[in-house]
Every structure is written in C-alpha cells, then in structure tokens.
mmCIF file of N, CA and C in Angstrom:
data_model
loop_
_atom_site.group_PDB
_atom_site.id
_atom_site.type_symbol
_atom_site.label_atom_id
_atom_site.label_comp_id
_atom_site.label_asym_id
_atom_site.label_seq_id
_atom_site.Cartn_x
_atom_site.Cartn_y
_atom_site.Cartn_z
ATOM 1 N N UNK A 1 -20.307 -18.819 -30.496
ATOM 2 C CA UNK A 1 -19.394 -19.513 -29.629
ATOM 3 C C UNK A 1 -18.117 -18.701 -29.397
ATOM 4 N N UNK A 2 -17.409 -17.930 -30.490
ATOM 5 C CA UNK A 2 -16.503 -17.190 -30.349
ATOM 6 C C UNK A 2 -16.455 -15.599 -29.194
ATOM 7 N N UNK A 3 -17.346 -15.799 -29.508
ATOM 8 C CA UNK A 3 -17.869 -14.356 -28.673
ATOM 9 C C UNK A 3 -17.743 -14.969 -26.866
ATOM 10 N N UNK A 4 -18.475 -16.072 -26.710
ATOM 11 C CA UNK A 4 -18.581 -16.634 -25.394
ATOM 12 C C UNK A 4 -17.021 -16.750 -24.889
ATOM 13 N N UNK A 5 -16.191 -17.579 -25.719
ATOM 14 C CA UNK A 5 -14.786 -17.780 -25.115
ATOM 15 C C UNK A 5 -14.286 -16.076 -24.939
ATOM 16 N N UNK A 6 -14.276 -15.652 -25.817
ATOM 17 C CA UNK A 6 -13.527 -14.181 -25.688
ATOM 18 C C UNK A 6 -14.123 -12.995 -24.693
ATOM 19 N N UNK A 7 -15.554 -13.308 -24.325
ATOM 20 C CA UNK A 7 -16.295 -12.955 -23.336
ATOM 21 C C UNK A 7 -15.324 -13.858 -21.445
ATOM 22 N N UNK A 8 -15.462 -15.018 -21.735
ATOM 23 C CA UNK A 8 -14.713 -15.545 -20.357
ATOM 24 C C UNK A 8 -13.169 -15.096 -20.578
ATOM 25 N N UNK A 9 -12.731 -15.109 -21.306
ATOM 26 C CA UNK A 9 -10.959 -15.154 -21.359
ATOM 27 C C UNK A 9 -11.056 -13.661 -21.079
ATOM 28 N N UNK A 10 -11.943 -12.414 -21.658
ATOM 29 C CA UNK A 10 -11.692 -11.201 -20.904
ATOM 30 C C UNK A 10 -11.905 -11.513 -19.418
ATOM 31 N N UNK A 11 -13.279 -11.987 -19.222
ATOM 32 C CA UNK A 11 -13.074 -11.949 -17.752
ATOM 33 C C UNK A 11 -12.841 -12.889 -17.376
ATOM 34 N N UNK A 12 -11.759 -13.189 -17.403
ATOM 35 C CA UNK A 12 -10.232 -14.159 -16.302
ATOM 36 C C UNK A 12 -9.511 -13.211 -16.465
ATOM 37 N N UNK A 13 -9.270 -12.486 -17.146
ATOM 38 C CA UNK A 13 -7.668 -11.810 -17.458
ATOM 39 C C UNK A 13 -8.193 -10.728 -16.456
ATOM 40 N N UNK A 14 -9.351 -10.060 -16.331
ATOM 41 C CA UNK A 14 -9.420 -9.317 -15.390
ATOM 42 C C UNK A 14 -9.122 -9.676 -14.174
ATOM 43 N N UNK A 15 -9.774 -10.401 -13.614
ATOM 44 C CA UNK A 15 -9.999 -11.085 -12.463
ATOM 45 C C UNK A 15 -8.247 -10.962 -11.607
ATOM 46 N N UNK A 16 -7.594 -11.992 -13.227
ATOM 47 C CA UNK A 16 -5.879 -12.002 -12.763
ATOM 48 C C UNK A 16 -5.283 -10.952 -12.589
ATOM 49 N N UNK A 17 -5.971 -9.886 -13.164
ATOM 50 C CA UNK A 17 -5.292 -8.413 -12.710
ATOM 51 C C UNK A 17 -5.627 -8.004 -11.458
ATOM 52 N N UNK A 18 -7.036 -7.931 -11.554
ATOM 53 C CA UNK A 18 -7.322 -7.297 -10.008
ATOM 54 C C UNK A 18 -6.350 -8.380 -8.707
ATOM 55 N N UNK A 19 -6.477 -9.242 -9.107
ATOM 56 C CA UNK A 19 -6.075 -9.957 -7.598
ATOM 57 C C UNK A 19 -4.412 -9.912 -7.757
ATOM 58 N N UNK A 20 -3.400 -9.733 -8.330
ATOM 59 C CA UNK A 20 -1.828 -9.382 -8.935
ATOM 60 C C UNK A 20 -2.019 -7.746 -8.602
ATOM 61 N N UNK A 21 -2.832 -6.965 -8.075
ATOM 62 C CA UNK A 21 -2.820 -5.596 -7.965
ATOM 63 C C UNK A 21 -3.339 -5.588 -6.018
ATOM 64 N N UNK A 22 -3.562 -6.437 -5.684
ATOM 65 C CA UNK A 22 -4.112 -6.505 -4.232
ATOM 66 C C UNK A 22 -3.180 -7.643 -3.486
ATOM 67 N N UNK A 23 -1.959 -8.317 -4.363
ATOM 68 C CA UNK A 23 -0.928 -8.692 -3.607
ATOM 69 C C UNK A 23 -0.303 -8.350 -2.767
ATOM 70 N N UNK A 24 0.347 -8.619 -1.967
ATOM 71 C CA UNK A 24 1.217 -8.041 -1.037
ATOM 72 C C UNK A 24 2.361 -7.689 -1.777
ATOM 73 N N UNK A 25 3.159 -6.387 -1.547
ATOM 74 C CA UNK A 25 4.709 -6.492 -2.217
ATOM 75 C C UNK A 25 5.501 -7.252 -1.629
ATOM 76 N N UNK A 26 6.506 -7.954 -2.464
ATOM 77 C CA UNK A 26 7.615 -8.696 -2.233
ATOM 78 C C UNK A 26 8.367 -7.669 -1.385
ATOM 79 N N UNK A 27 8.773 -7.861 -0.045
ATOM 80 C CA UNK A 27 9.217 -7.173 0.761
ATOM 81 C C UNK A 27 10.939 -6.960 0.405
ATOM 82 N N UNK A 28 11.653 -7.865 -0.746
ATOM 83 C CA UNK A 28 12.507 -7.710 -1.481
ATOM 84 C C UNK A 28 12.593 -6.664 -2.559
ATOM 85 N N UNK A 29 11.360 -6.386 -2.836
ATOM 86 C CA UNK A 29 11.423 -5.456 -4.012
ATOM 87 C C UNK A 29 11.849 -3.958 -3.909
ATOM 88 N N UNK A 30 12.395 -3.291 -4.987
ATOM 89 C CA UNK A 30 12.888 -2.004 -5.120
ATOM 90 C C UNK A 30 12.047 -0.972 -4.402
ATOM 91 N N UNK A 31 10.766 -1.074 -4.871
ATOM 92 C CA UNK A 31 9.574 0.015 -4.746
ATOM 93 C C UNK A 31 9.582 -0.581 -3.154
ATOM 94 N N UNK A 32 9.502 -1.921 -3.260
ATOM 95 C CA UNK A 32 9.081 -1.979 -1.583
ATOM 96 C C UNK A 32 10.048 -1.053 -0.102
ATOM 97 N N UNK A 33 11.528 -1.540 -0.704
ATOM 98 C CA UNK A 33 12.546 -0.701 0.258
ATOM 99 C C UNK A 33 12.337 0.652 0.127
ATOM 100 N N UNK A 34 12.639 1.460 -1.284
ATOM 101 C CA UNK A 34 12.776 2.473 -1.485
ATOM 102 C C UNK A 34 11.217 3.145 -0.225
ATOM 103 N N UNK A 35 10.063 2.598 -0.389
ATOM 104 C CA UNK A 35 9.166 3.203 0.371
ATOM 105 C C UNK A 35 9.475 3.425 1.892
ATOM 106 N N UNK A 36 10.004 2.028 2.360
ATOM 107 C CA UNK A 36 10.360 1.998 3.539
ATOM 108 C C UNK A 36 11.555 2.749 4.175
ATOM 109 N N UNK A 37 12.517 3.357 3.114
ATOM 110 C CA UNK A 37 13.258 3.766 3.805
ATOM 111 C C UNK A 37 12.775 5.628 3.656
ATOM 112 N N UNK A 38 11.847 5.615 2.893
ATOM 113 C CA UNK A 38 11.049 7.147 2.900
ATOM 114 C C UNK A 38 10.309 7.723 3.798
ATOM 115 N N UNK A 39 10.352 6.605 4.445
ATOM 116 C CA UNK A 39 9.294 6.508 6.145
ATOM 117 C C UNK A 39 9.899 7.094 7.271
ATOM 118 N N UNK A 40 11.146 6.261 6.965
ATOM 119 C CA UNK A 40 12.456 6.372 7.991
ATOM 120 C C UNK A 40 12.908 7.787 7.995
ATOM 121 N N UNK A 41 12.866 8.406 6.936
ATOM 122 C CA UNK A 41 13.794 9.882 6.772
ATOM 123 C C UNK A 41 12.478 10.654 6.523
ATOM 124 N N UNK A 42 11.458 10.679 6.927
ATOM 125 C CA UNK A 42 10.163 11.467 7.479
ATOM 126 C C UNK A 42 10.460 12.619 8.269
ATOM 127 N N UNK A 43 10.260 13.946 8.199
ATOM 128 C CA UNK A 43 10.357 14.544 9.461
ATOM 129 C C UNK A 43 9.713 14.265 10.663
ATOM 130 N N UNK A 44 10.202 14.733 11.885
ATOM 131 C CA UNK A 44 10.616 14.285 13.070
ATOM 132 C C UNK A 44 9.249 14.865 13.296
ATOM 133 N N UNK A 45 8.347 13.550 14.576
ATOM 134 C CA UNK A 45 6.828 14.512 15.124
ATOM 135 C C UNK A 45 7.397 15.422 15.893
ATOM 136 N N UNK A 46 6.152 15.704 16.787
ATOM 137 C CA UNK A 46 6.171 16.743 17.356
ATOM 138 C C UNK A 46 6.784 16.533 18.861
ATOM 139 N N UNK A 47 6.389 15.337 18.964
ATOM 140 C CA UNK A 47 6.833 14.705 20.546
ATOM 141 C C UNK A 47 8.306 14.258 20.450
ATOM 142 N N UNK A 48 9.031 14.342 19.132
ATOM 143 C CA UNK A 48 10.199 13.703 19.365
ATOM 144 C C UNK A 48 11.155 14.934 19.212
ATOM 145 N N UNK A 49 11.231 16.078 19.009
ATOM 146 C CA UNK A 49 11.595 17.375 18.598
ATOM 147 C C UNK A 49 11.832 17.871 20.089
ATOM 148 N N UNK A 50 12.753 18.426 20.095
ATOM 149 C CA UNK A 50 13.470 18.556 21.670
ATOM 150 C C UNK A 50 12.457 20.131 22.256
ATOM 151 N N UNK A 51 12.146 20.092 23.443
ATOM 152 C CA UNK A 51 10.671 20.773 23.885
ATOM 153 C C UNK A 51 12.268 22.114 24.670
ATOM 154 N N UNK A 52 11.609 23.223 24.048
ATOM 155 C CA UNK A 52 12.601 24.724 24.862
ATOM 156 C C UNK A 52 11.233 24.950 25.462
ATOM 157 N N UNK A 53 11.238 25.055 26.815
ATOM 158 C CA UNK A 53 9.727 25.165 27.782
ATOM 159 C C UNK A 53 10.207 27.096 27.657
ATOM 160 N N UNK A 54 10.904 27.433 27.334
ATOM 161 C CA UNK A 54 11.535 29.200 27.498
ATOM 162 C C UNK A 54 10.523 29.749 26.113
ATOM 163 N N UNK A 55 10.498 28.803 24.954
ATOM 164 C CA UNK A 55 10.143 29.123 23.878
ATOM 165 C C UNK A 55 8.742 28.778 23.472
ATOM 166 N N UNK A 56 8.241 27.224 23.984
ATOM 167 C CA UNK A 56 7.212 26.845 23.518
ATOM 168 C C UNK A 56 5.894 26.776 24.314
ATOM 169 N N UNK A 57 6.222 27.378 25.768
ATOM 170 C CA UNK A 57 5.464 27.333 27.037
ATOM 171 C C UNK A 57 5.073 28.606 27.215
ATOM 172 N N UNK A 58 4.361 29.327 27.412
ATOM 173 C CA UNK A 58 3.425 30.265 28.493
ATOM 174 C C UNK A 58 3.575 30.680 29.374
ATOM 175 N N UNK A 59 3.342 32.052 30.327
ATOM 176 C CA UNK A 59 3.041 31.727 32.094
ATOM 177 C C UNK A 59 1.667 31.870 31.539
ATOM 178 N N UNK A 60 0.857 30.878 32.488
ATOM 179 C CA UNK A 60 -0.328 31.180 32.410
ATOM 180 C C UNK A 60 -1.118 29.621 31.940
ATOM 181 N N UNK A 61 -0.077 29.282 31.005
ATOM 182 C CA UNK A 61 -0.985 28.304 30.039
ATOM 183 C C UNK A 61 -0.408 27.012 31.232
ATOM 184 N N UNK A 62 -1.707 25.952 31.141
ATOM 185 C CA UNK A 62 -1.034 24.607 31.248
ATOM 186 C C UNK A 62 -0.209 23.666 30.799
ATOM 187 N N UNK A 63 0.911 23.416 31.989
ATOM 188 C CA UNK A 63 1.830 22.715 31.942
ATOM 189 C C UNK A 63 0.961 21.437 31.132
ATOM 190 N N UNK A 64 1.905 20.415 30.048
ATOM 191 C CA UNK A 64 1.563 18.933 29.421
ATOM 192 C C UNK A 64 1.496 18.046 30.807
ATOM 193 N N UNK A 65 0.435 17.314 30.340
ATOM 194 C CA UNK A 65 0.272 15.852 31.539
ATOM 195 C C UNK A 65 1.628 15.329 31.603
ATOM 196 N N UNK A 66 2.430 15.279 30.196
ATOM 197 C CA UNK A 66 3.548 13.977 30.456
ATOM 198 C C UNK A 66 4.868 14.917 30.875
ATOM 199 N N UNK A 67 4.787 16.129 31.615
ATOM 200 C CA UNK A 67 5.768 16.703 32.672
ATOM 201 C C UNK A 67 5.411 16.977 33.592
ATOM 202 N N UNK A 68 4.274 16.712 33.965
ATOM 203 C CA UNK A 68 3.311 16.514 35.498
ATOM 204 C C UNK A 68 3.921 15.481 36.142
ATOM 205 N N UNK A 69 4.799 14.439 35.921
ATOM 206 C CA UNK A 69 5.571 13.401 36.330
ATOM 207 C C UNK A 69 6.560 13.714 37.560
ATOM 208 N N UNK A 70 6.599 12.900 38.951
ATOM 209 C CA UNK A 70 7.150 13.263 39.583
ATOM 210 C C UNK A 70 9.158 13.245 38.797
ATOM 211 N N UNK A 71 9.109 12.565 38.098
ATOM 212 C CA UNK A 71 10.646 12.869 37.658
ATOM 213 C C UNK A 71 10.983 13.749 36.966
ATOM 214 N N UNK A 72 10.365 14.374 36.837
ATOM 215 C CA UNK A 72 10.542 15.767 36.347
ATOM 216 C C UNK A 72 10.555 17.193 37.650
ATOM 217 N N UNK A 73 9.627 17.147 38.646
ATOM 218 C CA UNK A 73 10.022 17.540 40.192
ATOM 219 C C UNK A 73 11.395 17.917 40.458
ATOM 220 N N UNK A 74 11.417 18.787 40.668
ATOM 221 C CA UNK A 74 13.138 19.140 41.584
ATOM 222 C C UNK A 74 12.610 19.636 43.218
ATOM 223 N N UNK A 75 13.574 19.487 43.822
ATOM 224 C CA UNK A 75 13.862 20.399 45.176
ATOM 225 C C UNK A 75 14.802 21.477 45.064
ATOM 226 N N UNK A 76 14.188 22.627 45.632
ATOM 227 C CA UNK A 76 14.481 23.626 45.425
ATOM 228 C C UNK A 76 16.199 24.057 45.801
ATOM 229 N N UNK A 77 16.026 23.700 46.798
ATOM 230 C CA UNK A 77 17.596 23.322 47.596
ATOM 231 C C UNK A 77 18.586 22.746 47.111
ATOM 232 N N UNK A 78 18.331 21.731 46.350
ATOM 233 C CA UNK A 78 19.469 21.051 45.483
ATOM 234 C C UNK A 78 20.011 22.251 44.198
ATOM 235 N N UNK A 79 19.175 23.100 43.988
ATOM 236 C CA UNK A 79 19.364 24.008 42.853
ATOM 237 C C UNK A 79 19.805 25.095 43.492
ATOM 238 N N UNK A 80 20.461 26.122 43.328
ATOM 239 C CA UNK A 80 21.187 27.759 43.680
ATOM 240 C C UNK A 80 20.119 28.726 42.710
ATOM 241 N N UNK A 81 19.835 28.904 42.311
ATOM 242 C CA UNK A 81 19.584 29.509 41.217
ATOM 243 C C UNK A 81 18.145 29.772 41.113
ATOM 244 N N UNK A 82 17.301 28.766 41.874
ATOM 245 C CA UNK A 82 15.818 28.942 41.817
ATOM 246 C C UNK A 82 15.428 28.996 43.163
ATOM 247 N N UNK A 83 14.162 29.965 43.613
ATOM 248 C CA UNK A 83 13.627 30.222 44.557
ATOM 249 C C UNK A 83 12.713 29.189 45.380
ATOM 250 N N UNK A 84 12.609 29.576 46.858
ATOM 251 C CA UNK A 84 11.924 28.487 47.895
ATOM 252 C C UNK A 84 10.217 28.579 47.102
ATOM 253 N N UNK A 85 9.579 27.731 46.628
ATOM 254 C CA UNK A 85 8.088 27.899 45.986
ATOM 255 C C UNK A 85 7.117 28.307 47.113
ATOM 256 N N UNK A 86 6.154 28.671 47.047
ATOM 257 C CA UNK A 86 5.492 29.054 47.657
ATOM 258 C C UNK A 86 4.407 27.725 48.005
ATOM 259 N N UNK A 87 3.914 27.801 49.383
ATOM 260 C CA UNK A 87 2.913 26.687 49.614
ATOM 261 C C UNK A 87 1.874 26.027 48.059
ATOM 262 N N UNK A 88 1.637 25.425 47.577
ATOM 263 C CA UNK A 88 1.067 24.819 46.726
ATOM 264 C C UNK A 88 1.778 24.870 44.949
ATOM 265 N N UNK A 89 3.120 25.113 45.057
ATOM 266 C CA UNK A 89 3.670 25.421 44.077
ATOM 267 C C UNK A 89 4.637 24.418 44.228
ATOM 268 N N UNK A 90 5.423 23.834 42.930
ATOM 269 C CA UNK A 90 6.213 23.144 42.709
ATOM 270 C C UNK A 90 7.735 23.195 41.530
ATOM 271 N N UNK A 91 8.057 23.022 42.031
ATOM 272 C CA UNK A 91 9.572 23.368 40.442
ATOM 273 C C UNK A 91 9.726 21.930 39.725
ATOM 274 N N UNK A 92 9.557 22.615 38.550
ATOM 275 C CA UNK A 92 10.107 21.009 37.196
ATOM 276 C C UNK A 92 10.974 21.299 36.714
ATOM 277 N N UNK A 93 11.715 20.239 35.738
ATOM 278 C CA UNK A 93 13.187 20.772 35.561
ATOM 279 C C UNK A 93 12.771 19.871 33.923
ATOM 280 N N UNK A 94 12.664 20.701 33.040
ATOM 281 C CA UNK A 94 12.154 19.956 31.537
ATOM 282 C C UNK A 94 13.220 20.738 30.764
ATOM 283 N N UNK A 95 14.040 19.557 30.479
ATOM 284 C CA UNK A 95 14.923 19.897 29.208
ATOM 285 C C UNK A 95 16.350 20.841 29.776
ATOM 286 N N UNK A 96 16.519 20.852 30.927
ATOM 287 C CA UNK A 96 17.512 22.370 31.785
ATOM 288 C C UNK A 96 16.663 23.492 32.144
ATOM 289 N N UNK A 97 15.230 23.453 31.843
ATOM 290 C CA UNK A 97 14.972 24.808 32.212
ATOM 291 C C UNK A 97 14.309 24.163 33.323
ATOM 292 N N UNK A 98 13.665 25.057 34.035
ATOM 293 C CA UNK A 98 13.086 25.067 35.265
ATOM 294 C C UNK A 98 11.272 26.130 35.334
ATOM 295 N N UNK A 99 10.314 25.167 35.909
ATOM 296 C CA UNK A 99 9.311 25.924 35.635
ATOM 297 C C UNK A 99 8.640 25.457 36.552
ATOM 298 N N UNK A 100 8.228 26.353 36.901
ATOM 299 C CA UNK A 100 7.106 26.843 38.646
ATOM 300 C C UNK A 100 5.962 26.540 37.714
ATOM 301 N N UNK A 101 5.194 25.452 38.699
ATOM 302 C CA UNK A 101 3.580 25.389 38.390
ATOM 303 C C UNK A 101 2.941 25.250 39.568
ATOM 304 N N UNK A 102 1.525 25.798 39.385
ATOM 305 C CA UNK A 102 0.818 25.437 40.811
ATOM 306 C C UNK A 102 0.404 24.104 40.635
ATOM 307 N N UNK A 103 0.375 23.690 41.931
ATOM 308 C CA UNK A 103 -0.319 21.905 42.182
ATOM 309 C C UNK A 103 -1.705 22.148 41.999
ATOM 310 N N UNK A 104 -2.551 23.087 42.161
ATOM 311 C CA UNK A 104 -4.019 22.778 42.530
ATOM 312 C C UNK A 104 -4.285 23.228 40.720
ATOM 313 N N UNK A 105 -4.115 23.391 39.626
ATOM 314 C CA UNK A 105 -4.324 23.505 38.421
ATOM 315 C C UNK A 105 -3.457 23.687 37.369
ATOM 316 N N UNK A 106 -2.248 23.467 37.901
ATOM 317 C CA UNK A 106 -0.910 23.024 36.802
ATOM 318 C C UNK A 106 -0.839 24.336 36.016
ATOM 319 N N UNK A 107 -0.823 25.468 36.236
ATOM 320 C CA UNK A 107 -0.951 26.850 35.521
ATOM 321 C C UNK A 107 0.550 26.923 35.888
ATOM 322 N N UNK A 108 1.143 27.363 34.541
ATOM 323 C CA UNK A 108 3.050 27.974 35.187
ATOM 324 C C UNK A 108 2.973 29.200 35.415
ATOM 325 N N UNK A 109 3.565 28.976 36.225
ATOM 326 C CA UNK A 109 3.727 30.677 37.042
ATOM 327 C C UNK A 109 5.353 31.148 36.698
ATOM 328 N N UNK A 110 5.815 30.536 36.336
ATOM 329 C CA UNK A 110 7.506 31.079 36.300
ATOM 330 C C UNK A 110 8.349 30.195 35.352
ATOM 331 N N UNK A 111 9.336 30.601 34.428
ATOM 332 C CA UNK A 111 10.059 29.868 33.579
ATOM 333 C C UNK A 111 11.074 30.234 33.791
ATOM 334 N N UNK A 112 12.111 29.848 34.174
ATOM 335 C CA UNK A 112 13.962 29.889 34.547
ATOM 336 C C UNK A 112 14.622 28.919 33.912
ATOM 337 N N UNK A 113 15.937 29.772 33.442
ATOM 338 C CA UNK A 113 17.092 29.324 32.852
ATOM 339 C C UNK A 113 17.704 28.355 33.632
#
C-alpha cells in the first residue's frame, strides 16, 4: 500500500511541475521585463538601417521592388545636377542620392550624388 501512495504522490508532483513550467509568465515579473526589454535593444534589421544606394547598390544589378515606387521618381528638371534620361529610363531619388534605372528591367545604369 505504501509503495502505491508514494507511486501517485510522485506522479502528481510531476504532473504539478510540468504544467507550473508551461505557464505563461507573469507579465509583471523580473525575467519577464528584463526579456522584453532585450528585444527592444536588438540590433537594427536590415530594412530599418538607412540604405547609401552609392555604397550598397551596383550599376548593373537590380534596383529593390520597394524603390520601384512612383514616390521615389523625380523629374529631371526640378533637379540641376542630373541629366535629361534617355527614352525608357527614369531617375529615383533614394535617401539624397539619385539613380538612373531602365523601365523595361529595372537594371541601374547610373548612381549620383
């Protein structure tokens, strides 16, 4: 009989562990903030890291989809400094710089200050 109780009372005490180990943390707790604020002071991705198109761009290589955006587009005329594009070519203006891509396959042809 002794054996049987001490056989169930181990397994309850397990049981109470496993399920006290698959709790949620008290969103009050030390370990809980301390994690959360380790999240916060993460280094910075890649998309949020300020883009030098002079440094991290190509001629040759394709321009990113998310500066294919007409708000990124300039007219040439409003600018001094950059040339009339040639039929199927366009000027973007990412970050202050300025970069010639063709329309028919988004290849940069030119990077300006």
């Amino acid at each position: 009989m002794n054996k049987w109780i001490s056989a169930l009372v181990f397994s309850m005490s397990g049981l109470l562990a496993t399920s006290a180990m698959a709790a949620p943390q008290d969103p009050h707790s030390k370990h809980y903030v301390h994690q959360n604020q380790a999240e916060l002071h993460q280094p910075t991705h890649a998309k949020d890291k300020k883009l030098d198109p002079s440094r991290d761009w190509r001629i040759g290589q394709t321009m990113p989809r998310q500066y294919q955006l007409s708000r990124y587009q300039v007219d040439y005329r409003a600018h001094k400094h950059i040339a009339q594009p040639k039929r199927g070519q366009q000027w973007y203006q990412v970050n202050g710089q300025y970069v010639l891509v063709s329309q028919h396959d988004h290849k940069i042809l030119k990077i300006a200050r």
